Coordinates of C-alpha atoms and ligand atoms in Angstrom, one line a residue:
M649 CA 91.2 77.4 106.2
T650 CA 90.2 77.1 109.9
A651 CA 92.0 75.4 112.8
V652 CA 90.1 72.5 114.4
T653 CA 90.2 72.7 118.2
A654 CA 87.3 70.4 119.1
C655 CA 86.5 66.9 117.9
R656 CA 84.2 67.0 114.9
S657 CA 82.2 64.1 116.3
C658 CA 81.9 64.4 120.1
G659 CA 83.1 68.0 120.7
G660 CA 86.0 66.9 122.9
T661 CA 88.7 69.5 123.3
D662 CA 91.6 67.2 124.2
L663 CA 92.6 66.5 120.6
Q664 CA 96.1 64.9 120.6
R665 CA 98.1 65.7 117.4
F666 CA 100.3 62.9 116.2
L667 CA 101.2 63.8 112.6
D668 CA 102.3 66.9 110.8
L669 CA 102.4 66.6 107.0
G670 CA 103.5 70.2 106.4
T671 CA 101.7 72.4 103.9
T672 CA 100.3 70.8 100.7
P673 CA 98.2 71.7 97.7
L674 CA 94.6 70.5 97.5
P675 CA 95.0 66.9 96.2
D676 CA 92.4 67.1 93.4
A677 CA 93.3 70.7 92.4
L678 CA 95.1 69.7 89.2
V679 CA 96.7 72.8 87.6
D680 CA 95.8 74.1 84.1
P681 CA 99.0 74.4 82.0
G682 CA 100.0 78.0 81.7
A683 CA 98.4 78.9 85.0
D684 CA 100.4 81.2 87.3
L685 CA 102.0 78.5 89.6
S686 CA 102.8 81.1 92.2
Q687 CA 99.1 81.4 92.9
E688 CA 98.7 77.7 93.7
E689 CA 97.3 77.4 97.2
R690 CA 98.9 75.2 99.9
F691 CA 97.4 74.4 103.3
P692 CA 98.8 73.0 106.5
L693 CA 97.9 69.3 107.1
G694 CA 98.0 67.9 110.6
V695 CA 96.3 64.9 112.2
A696 CA 95.0 64.3 115.7
F697 CA 93.3 61.6 117.8
C698 CA 90.3 62.2 120.1
P699 CA 90.7 60.2 123.3
S700 CA 86.9 60.7 124.1
C701 CA 85.5 58.9 121.0
S702 CA 88.6 57.6 119.2
L703 CA 88.0 59.6 116.0
V704 CA 91.2 60.4 114.0
Q705 CA 90.8 63.7 112.3
L706 CA 92.5 66.7 110.6
T707 CA 93.5 69.7 112.7
E708 CA 92.9 72.2 109.8
E709 CA 89.8 72.5 107.7
V710 CA 89.6 73.7 104.1
S711 CA 86.1 74.7 102.8
A712 CA 84.2 71.9 101.1
E713 CA 83.1 74.3 98.3
K714 CA 86.7 74.9 97.5
M715 CA 87.5 71.2 97.3
F716 CA 84.4 69.6 95.9
V717 CA 83.0 72.3 93.7
D718 CA 85.9 74.4 92.4
N719 CA 88.6 71.7 92.1
Y720 CA 87.1 68.2 91.7
H721 CA 87.8 66.0 88.7
Y722 CA 87.2 62.6 90.4
Y723 CA 84.9 60.2 88.5
S724 CA 84.2 56.8 90.1
S725 CA 83.7 55.0 86.8
F726 CA 87.3 54.8 85.9
S727 CA 88.0 51.7 87.9
D728 CA 86.6 48.4 86.8
H729 CA 87.3 47.0 90.3
L730 CA 85.2 49.7 91.9
L731 CA 82.4 49.3 89.4
K732 CA 82.3 45.5 90.2
H733 CA 82.4 46.2 93.9
S734 CA 79.5 48.7 93.6
R735 CA 77.4 46.4 91.4
E736 CA 77.8 43.6 93.9
H737 CA 76.7 45.9 96.6
A738 CA 73.6 47.1 94.7
L739 CA 72.6 43.5 93.7
G740 CA 73.0 42.4 97.3
L741 CA 70.7 45.1 98.6
L742 CA 68.1 44.5 95.9
R743 CA 67.9 40.9 97.1
S744 CA 68.2 41.4 100.8
R745 CA 66.0 44.4 101.2
G746 CA 63.3 43.3 98.7
L747 CA 63.5 46.7 96.9
G748 CA 60.9 47.4 94.2
P749 CA 59.0 50.2 92.4
D750 CA 57.7 51.6 95.7
S751 CA 61.1 51.8 97.3
L752 CA 63.6 54.7 97.4
V753 CA 67.4 54.4 97.4
V754 CA 69.3 57.5 98.2
E755 CA 73.1 57.7 97.6
V756 CA 75.1 60.6 99.1
A757 CA 78.2 61.4 97.0
S758 CA 76.7 59.6 94.1
N759 CA 79.4 61.0 91.8
D760 CA 78.7 60.0 88.1
G761 CA 75.9 57.6 88.9
Y762 CA 78.3 54.6 88.9
L763 CA 76.4 52.8 91.7
L764 CA 72.8 54.1 91.5
R765 CA 72.5 53.1 87.8
N766 CA 72.3 49.4 89.0
F767 CA 69.0 50.3 90.9
V768 CA 67.7 52.3 87.9
E769 CA 68.2 49.2 85.7
A770 CA 66.2 47.2 88.3
G771 CA 63.3 49.7 88.2
V772 CA 63.9 50.9 91.7
P773 CA 63.5 54.7 92.3
V774 CA 66.7 56.5 93.2
L775 CA 68.0 59.9 94.2
G776 CA 71.6 60.9 94.0
V777 CA 73.1 63.8 95.9
D778 CA 76.5 65.2 94.9
P779 CA 77.8 68.8 94.9
S780 CA 80.5 68.3 92.2
P781 CA 79.3 69.8 88.9
G782 CA 81.1 67.5 86.5
P783 CA 80.2 64.1 88.1
A784 CA 76.6 65.2 88.9
A785 CA 76.0 66.3 85.3
A786 CA 77.4 62.9 84.1
A787 CA 75.0 61.1 86.4
V788 CA 72.0 63.0 85.1
E789 CA 73.2 62.3 81.6
A790 CA 73.3 58.6 82.5
G791 CA 69.6 58.7 83.7
V792 CA 70.3 59.0 87.5
P793 CA 68.3 61.8 89.1
T794 CA 70.8 63.8 91.0
L795 CA 70.6 66.8 93.3
R796 CA 73.7 69.0 93.0
E797 CA 74.0 69.8 96.7
F798 CA 75.8 68.9 99.8
F799 CA 73.8 66.5 102.0
G800 CA 72.9 67.3 105.6
I801 CA 70.1 67.7 108.0
D802 CA 68.6 70.7 106.1
L803 CA 68.3 68.7 102.8
A804 CA 67.0 65.7 104.7
R805 CA 64.3 67.8 106.3
R806 CA 63.3 69.2 102.9
L807 CA 63.1 65.7 101.3
V808 CA 60.9 64.4 104.2
T809 CA 58.7 67.4 103.9
E810 CA 58.3 66.4 100.2
G811 CA 57.1 63.0 101.4
K812 CA 60.3 61.1 100.8
R813 CA 61.7 58.5 103.1
A814 CA 64.7 56.3 102.1
D815 CA 64.5 52.5 102.4
V816 CA 68.3 52.5 101.8
I817 CA 70.8 55.2 102.2
I818 CA 74.2 54.6 100.7
A819 CA 77.2 56.8 101.7
N820 CA 80.4 55.5 100.1
N821 CA 83.6 57.6 100.7
V822 CA 81.7 60.6 101.8
M823 CA 81.3 60.5 105.6
A824 CA 85.0 61.3 105.9
H825 CA 84.5 64.3 103.5
V826 CA 81.9 66.3 105.3
P827 CA 82.7 69.2 107.6
D828 CA 79.5 68.9 109.6
L829 CA 79.8 65.3 110.5
N830 CA 76.9 65.4 113.1
G831 CA 74.6 67.2 110.7
F832 CA 75.4 64.6 108.1
V833 CA 74.5 61.6 110.4
A834 CA 71.5 63.5 111.7
G835 CA 70.3 63.9 108.1
M836 CA 70.6 60.2 107.4
K837 CA 68.7 59.4 110.6
H838 CA 65.9 61.8 109.7
L839 CA 65.6 60.6 106.1
L840 CA 65.7 56.9 106.8
A841 CA 62.4 54.9 106.8
D842 CA 61.7 53.1 110.1
D843 CA 62.9 49.7 108.9
G844 CA 65.5 51.2 106.5
L845 CA 69.2 50.5 106.2
I846 CA 72.2 52.9 106.0
T847 CA 75.4 51.5 104.6
V848 CA 78.5 53.7 105.0
E849 CA 81.8 52.8 103.4
N850 CA 85.2 54.4 104.2
P851 CA 88.8 53.3 104.3
Y852 CA 89.6 51.6 107.7
V853 CA 92.0 53.6 109.9
R854 CA 93.5 50.3 111.2
D855 CA 94.8 49.5 107.7
L856 CA 95.9 53.1 107.2
V857 CA 98.1 52.7 110.2
D858 CA 99.2 49.1 109.6
H859 CA 100.1 49.7 105.9
C860 CA 101.4 53.2 106.3
E861 CA 98.9 54.6 103.9
F862 CA 99.8 58.2 104.8
D863 CA 99.1 59.4 101.2
T864 CA 95.3 58.8 101.9
I865 CA 95.5 61.6 104.4
Y866 CA 94.6 64.8 102.7
H867 CA 92.3 67.8 103.0
E868 CA 89.3 66.1 101.5
H869 CA 89.3 63.5 104.2
F870 CA 88.4 65.4 107.4
C871 CA 88.4 62.2 109.4
Y872 CA 89.5 58.5 109.5
F873 CA 87.2 56.0 111.0
S874 CA 87.4 53.0 113.4
C875 CA 84.3 51.0 114.4
T876 CA 84.7 52.5 117.8
A877 CA 84.4 56.0 116.4
V878 CA 81.5 55.1 114.1
D879 CA 79.7 53.4 117.0
A880 CA 79.9 56.5 119.2
L881 CA 78.8 58.8 116.3
A882 CA 75.8 56.6 115.5
R883 CA 74.6 56.2 119.0
R884 CA 74.7 60.0 119.4
H885 CA 72.0 60.2 116.7
G886 CA 69.8 57.3 117.8
L887 CA 71.3 55.0 115.2
W888 CA 72.7 51.5 115.9
L889 CA 75.9 50.1 114.3
N890 CA 74.5 46.7 113.6
D891 CA 76.9 45.1 111.2
V892 CA 80.3 45.6 109.4
E893 CA 81.9 44.1 106.3
Y894 CA 85.6 44.3 105.4
F895 CA 87.0 44.7 101.9
P896 CA 90.8 44.4 102.1
D897 CA 91.3 45.2 98.4
L898 CA 89.3 48.4 98.2
H899 CA 91.1 51.7 98.7
G900 CA 93.8 50.1 100.9
G901 CA 91.3 48.4 103.2
T902 CA 87.6 49.5 103.5
L903 CA 84.9 48.9 106.0
R904 CA 81.2 49.0 105.2
W905 CA 79.2 49.8 108.3
H906 CA 75.4 48.9 108.5
L907 CA 73.4 51.4 110.6
G908 CA 69.6 51.4 111.5
H909 CA 67.0 52.8 113.8
H910 CA 66.9 49.6 115.8
D911 CA 69.4 47.5 117.8
R912 CA 70.2 44.4 115.7
R913 CA 73.9 44.3 116.6
T914 CA 75.8 41.3 115.3
D915 CA 78.7 39.4 116.9
T916 CA 80.9 40.8 114.0
V917 CA 80.5 44.3 115.4
R918 CA 81.3 43.2 118.9
A919 CA 84.4 41.4 117.6
Y920 CA 85.7 44.5 115.8
L921 CA 85.1 46.7 118.8
R922 CA 86.9 44.2 121.1
E923 CA 89.8 43.9 118.6
E924 CA 90.2 47.7 118.3
A925 CA 90.4 48.1 122.1
E926 CA 93.0 45.2 122.3
R927 CA 95.0 46.8 119.4
G928 CA 95.1 50.1 121.1
L929 CA 93.2 51.9 118.3
T930 CA 91.1 53.5 121.1
E931 CA 94.3 55.2 122.5
L932 CA 96.9 57.5 121.2
S933 CA 99.6 54.8 121.5
A934 CA 98.5 53.1 118.3
Y935 CA 99.5 56.2 116.4
A936 CA 102.6 57.2 118.3
D937 CA 105.2 56.0 115.8
F938 CA 103.3 56.7 112.6
A939 CA 105.1 60.0 111.8
D940 CA 108.5 58.2 112.0
R941 CA 107.2 55.4 109.7
V942 CA 105.9 58.1 107.2
R943 CA 109.3 59.8 107.1
R944 CA 111.0 56.4 106.5
V945 CA 108.8 55.5 103.6
C946 CA 109.2 58.9 102.0
T947 CA 113.0 58.8 102.4
D948 CA 113.3 55.2 101.1
L949 CA 111.1 56.0 98.1
A950 CA 113.0 59.1 97.1
T951 CA 116.3 57.3 97.6
L952 CA 115.2 54.4 95.4
I953 CA 114.0 56.7 92.6
R954 CA 117.2 58.9 92.8
E955 CA 119.3 55.7 92.5
R956 CA 117.4 54.5 89.5
R957 CA 117.5 57.8 87.8
A958 CA 121.3 58.0 88.5
A959 CA 121.6 54.6 86.8
G960 CA 120.0 56.2 83.7
R961 CA 116.5 54.8 84.1
T962 CA 113.5 56.9 83.1
V963 CA 110.7 57.2 85.7
A964 CA 107.0 58.0 85.1
A965 CA 103.9 57.4 87.3
Y966 CA 100.5 55.9 87.0
G967 CA 97.3 57.5 88.6
A968 CA 96.6 61.2 88.9
A969 CA 94.9 60.3 92.2
A970 CA 94.5 62.6 95.2
K971 CA 96.7 60.1 97.1
G972 CA 99.2 60.4 94.2
A973 CA 99.5 64.1 94.6
M974 CA 100.0 63.7 98.3
L975 CA 102.8 61.1 97.8
L976 CA 104.6 63.2 95.2
N977 CA 104.5 66.2 97.4
H978 CA 105.4 64.5 100.8
A979 CA 108.3 62.5 99.2
G980 CA 109.6 65.5 97.3
L981 CA 109.2 63.8 93.9
G982 CA 109.4 66.7 91.4
T983 CA 109.6 66.5 87.6
D984 CA 113.4 66.0 87.9
L985 CA 112.7 62.5 89.4
V986 CA 109.2 61.6 88.0
E987 CA 108.7 63.0 84.5
Y988 CA 105.0 62.6 84.0
V989 CA 101.9 60.8 85.3
V990 CA 99.4 58.8 83.2
D991 CA 95.7 58.5 83.9
R992 CA 92.8 57.3 81.9
N993 CA 90.4 60.0 83.1
P994 CA 90.2 62.5 80.2
H995 CA 89.2 65.3 82.7
K996 CA 92.6 65.0 84.2
Q997 CA 94.7 64.6 81.1
G998 CA 96.4 67.7 79.9
K999 CA 96.6 69.2 83.4
L1000 CA 99.5 69.3 85.8
M1001 CA 99.7 67.5 89.2
P1002 CA 99.1 69.7 92.2
G1003 CA 102.3 71.0 93.7
T1004 CA 104.8 69.0 91.7
H1005 CA 103.4 69.9 88.3
Q1006 CA 104.0 66.7 86.3
P1007 CA 101.9 66.7 83.1
V1008 CA 99.0 64.1 83.1
R1009 CA 99.0 62.1 80.0
P1010 CA 96.9 59.1 78.7
P1011 CA 98.1 55.6 79.7
E1012 CA 98.8 54.7 76.1
V1013 CA 102.0 56.8 76.4
L1014 CA 103.6 54.0 78.5
L1015 CA 103.8 51.7 75.4
E1016 CA 104.7 54.6 73.1
E1017 CA 107.6 55.8 75.3
Q1018 CA 108.3 52.7 77.4
P1019 CA 109.7 54.5 80.5
D1020 CA 112.0 52.1 82.5
D1021 CA 110.0 52.5 85.7
V1022 CA 106.4 53.6 86.7
L1023 CA 105.6 54.7 90.2
L1024 CA 102.2 53.3 91.0
L1025 CA 100.4 56.2 92.7
A1026 CA 97.1 54.4 92.4
W1027 CA 98.4 51.5 94.4
N1028 CA 94.9 50.7 95.7
F1029 CA 94.2 49.4 92.1
R1030 CA 97.4 47.5 91.9
D1031 CA 96.1 44.2 90.5
E1032 CA 93.8 45.9 88.0
I1033 CA 96.5 48.3 86.7
L1034 CA 99.3 45.7 86.5
A1035 CA 97.0 43.4 84.6
Q1036 CA 96.1 46.2 82.3
Q1037 CA 99.7 47.1 81.7
A1038 CA 100.9 43.5 81.1
E1039 CA 102.4 44.5 77.7
Y1040 CA 104.4 47.3 79.3
I1041 CA 105.8 44.9 81.8
A1042 CA 106.4 42.2 79.2
R1043 CA 108.6 44.7 77.4
G1044 CA 110.7 45.1 80.5
G1045 CA 108.8 47.9 82.3
R1046 CA 108.8 47.9 86.1
F1047 CA 106.3 49.3 88.6
I1048 CA 107.4 50.9 91.9
V1049 CA 104.8 50.3 94.6
P1050 CA 105.3 52.9 97.3
V1051 CA 103.4 51.6 100.3
P1052 CA 103.6 49.9 102.8
S1053 CA 107.2 50.2 101.8
P1054 CA 108.8 50.9 98.4
E1055 CA 108.8 47.7 96.3
V1056 CA 109.7 47.1 92.6
V1057 CA 107.4 44.6 90.8
P1058 CA 107.4 42.3 89.1
Ligands
DWN636 O1 87.7 59.3 99.0 C1 88.2 59.3 97.9 C2 88.9 58.1 97.5 C3 88.3 56.8 98.1 O2 88.9 57.9 96.1 C4 88.1 60.4 97.0 N1 88.9 61.5 97.7 C5 88.5 60.3 95.6 C6 89.3 59.1 95.4 O3 90.6 59.4 95.8 P1 91.8 59.1 94.8 O4 91.8 60.3 93.8 O5 93.1 58.8 95.5 O6 91.2 57.9 94.1 P2 91.6 56.7 93.2 O7 90.3 56.2 92.8 O8 92.5 55.8 93.9 O9 92.3 57.4 91.9 C7 92.7 56.5 90.9 C8 93.1 57.3 89.7 O10 93.7 56.4 88.8 C9 91.9 58.0 89.1 O11 92.3 59.3 88.6 C10 91.6 57.1 87.9 C11 92.9 56.5 87.6 N2 92.9 55.1 87.0 C12 93.4 54.9 85.8 O12 93.9 55.9 85.1 N3 93.4 53.7 85.2 C13 92.3 54.1 87.8 C14 92.3 52.8 87.2 C15 91.8 51.7 88.0 C16 92.9 52.6 85.9 O13 92.9 51.5 85.4
ZN637 ZN1 85.7 62.8 119.8

């Protein structure tokens, strides 16, 4: 683990720390039952703002190998909502970019091939890049050519030397996960064909602040983007932030930034940049009270669950998500309060949650055991999961939604 003293985008050394989340385990480092829990690693987690380029970022860095190779069980295909979102993205690009058999679509952090498979079905050549062994193997198995590597300028140079240029580069939920942010963007710039398009998707820091989504802050996410920060990062590498799309229902609020070699900036981008300046997202003031709000949500949530337990109610949780591990740890929700977590990813079932050690079990258990309450750790898929669990609710089950403030539904 290394301390971060300079902005990972602009190099500015005036980083202003505004949040300290203590020491926490790695959010995807689910524990094998029987493992020696005293060996479980925990790392400090602090957040700072860069006044030079407005990038919000962690103040400590854990190695990407440790997080995305040794301890990564995340598979994108376990959310119908995400699969629908990705398919719509692919079909839109097929239409708007006139892609065909002579094109090349590259996806960085292609996971289990959940998105590129749409291009494969359309006969468009693709290349996935993902360092995580499990998801990368699943992608190859699904017929999506995948390089099991980290993406950066070196890999981009190698691909160009091999005669490859990407007509589209897709980078969803990865630009926040790379330690060498400038090398990553330089690599996309180098690999992109002259009239090509880069689309980058990440959760929007404005919604993280507005909805107190502190549990999305963890060691895998080195930084948290505004349009202002992405604009500065793109310009530094000769790319233009030309358009932006907003998806309020994805991962708590996601932006899709469109980058290219040429200035084709839309009024939408200008409006976002103006609004961020007016909102104060380009100054530390927008983050000044965030730590207090986090403390309040954690306290209120723990109190609510203690009261319900004291009244004799049983409490489980849904979603062995990275954000779920963060929430359980920051709010101090051990097995005395939350007994187990259900998740439909079989790679997570049978393991224990990082730090708090709840067993991860299949969602079918909710109907078998009918706990009184279920803490919705995967709140970003609220509609999908509540609909899926209609029978549990019909039998009297209740969900506790933790952010933006604890709420019992229905
Ligand atoms: O950047 C990242 C964000 C965007 O997504 C990555 N760090 C990985 C991931 O973070 P996460 O682990 O917080 O992601 P999810 O996708 O919110 O996790 C949802 C969990 O819930 C997964 O383990 C799958 C599970 N799930 C389920 O069991 N039943 C999800 C759905 C929709 C379901 O119906
Ligand atoms: Zn900076």
